[in-house]
Amino acid sequence: MPSSSHSGSGAAAPGPAPASPGHEQPRQRIVEAAIGLLESGGRDAVTTRAVADAAGVQPPAIYRLFGDKDGLLEAVAEHGFATFLASKRVDPDPPDLIEDLRAGWDLAVEFGLTHPALYTLMYSEPSATASAAYRTGIEILRGRIRRLAAAGWLRVDEELAAAIIHATARGAVLTWLSLPEGDRRSALLTALREAMVTAVTHAEPAVRKPGPAGAARALRAALPDQTALSGAEQHLLREWLARLATEG
C-alpha cells in the first residue's frame, strides 16, 4: 500500500473518496482511460493529465475519486483482477481433475499474455493481495487443489501446491514477456505447465476411492513408515482412521 503523506500538523492527507452511484460512471471512465494508456504506452504513460484528457474529466476529479495517482493505479489493478475473475470458467465437478488444473493454469497465463502491461501492474502493486477479486481467485484455485487432495492426486500439501501453481503461472508470463519475440516458443509454456503438474500431483491417484474413507485407508496404510508421531499418537490416529475407513 502507498504510504500516507502527512502535513506539518501531523494530519493524514485525505484518501480516495468512496464510490457512490453518482460517481461510478466517471470513476469507470477514468479507470478504463488509464488502462488504455497503460496498454498503449506503459506505466509512464499513465499521468494524471493524460488520464484526465482521455477520460474527458478535469484532473481534480481523479484526486477526488482516487486520492492520488497511486490510488488510481490500485483501482486499475483491482479492475484487472475483476476482469480476470470474470473470465474464469469454474466447474464444481470436473470430469478430469488434472485437465481442470491444466485449463486453469492456461487461462491465467493466457490472460497475462493478452494484457501484458495490466498483468505486470496487477502483480507489482503492494496492495494486490488485498484485492477482493484477487482473494476470490485464490479461493477458486484452492477449491481446485482441495478436489485434487480429496481424490488422492495431490503430491504436496495444499498451501505449497497453491504457491507452486501461482508462482509458475506468473513466472511463465513474465519470462515470456522478457524474451525477444523471435525467441518465444509455445513449447516453453507447455514445459512449464507440465513441470507444475508433475510437482504438485501424482501420476496415479494415491486414493482410488474418493471421499474420507478412501483417504483414511491410504493414510492408515502409510502410517507405519512415518516417524513424526510418537507411539501413543500413532495409536490414537490409527483408531480415528479405522473409524473413518469403515464408513465407506
XYZ file of C-alpha atoms in Angstrom:
248
model
C 0.000 0.000 0.000
C 1.303 3.518 -0.690
C 2.454 5.213 2.483
C 0.262 8.057 3.689
C 1.773 11.543 3.407
C 1.439 13.932 6.355
C 1.238 17.680 6.614
C 3.311 19.646 9.066
C 0.469 19.459 11.607
C 0.579 15.640 11.523
C -2.867 15.238 9.910
C -3.080 12.492 7.315
C -3.777 13.501 3.710
C -7.308 12.634 2.624
C -7.649 9.251 0.912
C -9.817 8.436 -2.114
C -13.478 9.239 -1.774
C -15.751 6.185 -1.529
C -17.547 5.377 -4.755
C -21.210 6.311 -4.892
C -23.770 5.659 -7.642
C -23.277 9.208 -8.907
C -19.502 8.750 -9.051
C -19.458 5.294 -10.614
C -19.741 6.413 -14.243
C -16.814 8.882 -14.233
C -14.842 6.506 -11.993
C -15.237 3.683 -14.511
C -14.398 6.025 -17.381
C -11.202 7.134 -15.641
C -10.120 3.554 -14.883
C -10.751 2.484 -18.473
C -8.832 5.504 -19.781
C -5.899 4.624 -17.518
C -5.938 1.019 -18.755
C -5.931 2.219 -22.370
C -2.896 4.421 -21.728
C -1.180 1.661 -19.755
C -1.604 -0.887 -22.538
C -0.585 1.509 -25.326
C 2.296 3.324 -23.660
C 3.234 1.515 -20.463
C 3.119 2.729 -16.886
C 4.920 6.011 -17.647
C 2.089 6.991 -19.994
C -0.410 6.949 -17.130
C -0.078 10.540 -15.971
C -2.856 12.401 -14.212
C -3.145 14.898 -17.082
C -3.179 12.207 -19.796
C -5.791 10.135 -17.964
C -7.976 13.182 -17.364
C -7.794 14.139 -21.044
C -8.572 10.589 -22.200
C -11.496 10.268 -19.782
C -12.894 13.710 -20.550
C -12.654 14.952 -16.951
C -10.698 17.597 -15.088
C -7.590 16.410 -13.138
C -9.138 17.302 -9.740
C -11.751 14.587 -10.378
C -9.009 11.954 -10.223
C -7.782 13.219 -6.860
C -11.345 13.402 -5.550
C -12.186 9.835 -6.598
C -8.853 8.054 -6.099
C -6.827 10.223 -3.708
C -3.725 10.332 -5.909
C -2.081 8.549 -8.840
C -1.160 5.572 -6.652
C -4.824 5.225 -5.694
C -5.765 5.274 -9.375
C -3.207 2.555 -10.184
C -4.581 0.424 -7.343
C -8.061 0.808 -8.839
C -6.688 -0.222 -12.247
C -5.082 -3.323 -10.688
C -8.349 -4.196 -8.928
C -10.200 -3.828 -12.243
C -7.660 -6.206 -13.801
C -8.265 -8.847 -11.121
C -12.039 -8.459 -11.514
C -11.756 -8.837 -15.307
C -9.644 -11.969 -14.931
C -12.056 -13.381 -12.367
C -14.964 -12.851 -14.770
C -13.102 -14.919 -17.392
C -12.723 -17.947 -15.099
C -14.887 -20.928 -16.003
C -15.447 -22.846 -12.790
C -16.732 -26.425 -12.970
C -17.587 -27.600 -9.430
C -17.327 -31.234 -10.522
C -14.891 -31.531 -13.454
C -14.688 -34.969 -15.116
C -10.855 -34.841 -15.183
C -9.191 -33.068 -12.263
C -5.737 -32.942 -13.859
C -7.093 -31.442 -17.086
C -9.053 -28.949 -14.980
C -5.778 -27.948 -13.292
C -4.096 -27.515 -16.670
C -7.016 -25.475 -18.012
C -6.947 -23.113 -15.015
C -3.191 -22.594 -15.399
C -3.529 -21.987 -19.143
C -6.286 -19.427 -18.541
C -4.138 -17.466 -16.092
C -1.170 -17.446 -18.461
C -3.328 -16.503 -21.456
C -4.715 -13.509 -19.568
C -1.200 -12.320 -18.760
C -0.010 -12.669 -22.350
C -3.105 -10.886 -23.686
C -2.832 -7.986 -21.206
C 0.922 -7.730 -20.506
C 1.072 -4.183 -19.111
C -2.049 -4.639 -16.996
C -0.836 -8.029 -15.707
C 2.551 -6.602 -14.749
C 0.863 -3.761 -12.873
C -1.536 -6.147 -11.120
C 1.309 -8.147 -9.618
C 3.635 -5.217 -8.911
C 1.218 -3.293 -6.704
C 1.927 -3.886 -2.986
C -1.832 -3.973 -2.308
C -2.506 -6.794 -4.803
C -3.286 -9.387 -2.161
C -5.792 -7.027 -0.520
C -7.941 -7.039 -3.666
C -11.314 -8.716 -3.150
C -11.182 -10.132 -6.688
C -7.651 -11.451 -6.099
C -8.768 -13.220 -2.934
C -11.785 -14.715 -4.727
C -9.496 -16.012 -7.469
C -7.218 -17.589 -4.874
C -10.240 -19.312 -3.301
C -11.158 -20.764 -6.707
C -7.593 -22.088 -7.026
C -7.776 -23.559 -3.521
C -11.044 -25.266 -4.447
C -9.294 -26.959 -7.369
C -6.473 -28.053 -5.091
C -8.883 -29.344 -2.438
C -10.611 -31.552 -5.019
C -7.234 -32.923 -6.100
C -6.344 -33.671 -2.486
C -9.669 -35.360 -1.750
C -9.250 -37.604 -4.787
C -5.697 -38.598 -3.793
C -3.907 -36.775 -6.598
C -2.046 -34.154 -4.567
C 1.683 -34.800 -4.063
C 2.387 -31.868 -1.702
C 0.360 -30.056 0.947
C -2.373 -27.686 -0.237
C -0.604 -24.414 0.649
C 2.574 -25.441 -1.174
C 0.544 -26.579 -4.186
C -1.175 -23.177 -4.379
C 2.183 -21.390 -4.173
C 3.718 -23.577 -6.916
C 0.761 -23.150 -9.278
C 0.623 -19.399 -8.714
C 4.390 -18.910 -8.999
C 4.807 -20.982 -12.171
C 1.970 -19.155 -13.941
C 3.388 -15.738 -13.032
C 6.901 -16.875 -13.901
C 5.747 -18.205 -17.268
C 4.093 -14.904 -18.176
C 6.959 -12.676 -17.043
C 9.599 -14.905 -18.683
C 7.667 -14.973 -21.960
C 7.294 -11.173 -21.949
C 11.013 -10.705 -21.258
C 12.028 -12.711 -24.341
C 12.512 -11.195 -27.806
C 9.503 -12.072 -29.945
C 11.600 -14.340 -32.155
C 12.611 -16.439 -29.143
C 9.099 -17.022 -27.828
C 8.106 -20.658 -28.282
C 4.879 -22.219 -27.105
C 6.900 -25.276 -26.048
C 8.255 -23.191 -23.159
C 4.770 -22.622 -21.750
C 3.852 -26.281 -22.205
C 7.043 -27.409 -20.450
C 6.457 -25.059 -17.509
C 2.846 -26.178 -17.173
C 3.772 -29.859 -17.203
C 6.562 -29.230 -14.678
C 3.925 -27.668 -12.429
C 1.601 -30.658 -12.863
C 4.440 -33.064 -12.046
C 5.451 -31.057 -8.984
C 2.006 -30.947 -7.389
C 0.297 -34.194 -8.465
C 0.923 -37.939 -8.524
C 0.988 -39.839 -11.812
C -1.800 -42.003 -10.377
C -4.155 -41.115 -7.520
C -2.926 -42.331 -4.145
C -6.552 -42.812 -3.126
C -8.543 -44.980 -5.512
C -11.917 -44.258 -3.956
C -12.786 -40.569 -3.383
C -14.036 -39.380 -0.021
C -12.802 -39.616 3.581
C -12.984 -43.434 3.755
C -10.574 -43.947 0.862
C -8.241 -41.235 2.159
C -8.282 -42.792 5.635
C -7.365 -46.213 4.209
C -4.470 -44.720 2.242
C -3.147 -42.831 5.254
C -3.552 -45.850 7.559
C -1.519 -47.948 5.119
C 1.311 -45.386 5.130
C 1.281 -44.826 8.892
C 3.957 -47.437 9.809
C 6.507 -45.668 7.604
C 6.284 -42.282 9.312
C 8.470 -41.130 12.203
C 6.967 -37.753 13.118
C 4.426 -39.166 15.618
C 5.041 -40.883 18.938
C 3.725 -44.382 19.548
C 0.767 -43.037 21.534
C -0.059 -40.521 18.798
C 0.129 -43.234 16.148
C -2.196 -45.427 18.189
C -4.769 -42.645 18.558
C -4.570 -41.668 14.889
C -4.905 -45.322 13.862
C -8.145 -45.523 15.862
C -9.572 -42.437 14.184
C -8.555 -43.650 10.707
C -10.138 -47.040 11.376
C -13.469 -45.393 12.162
C -13.334 -43.241 9.045
C -12.289 -46.178 6.858
C -15.266 -48.288 7.908
C -17.756 -45.542 6.982
C -17.125 -46.174 3.290
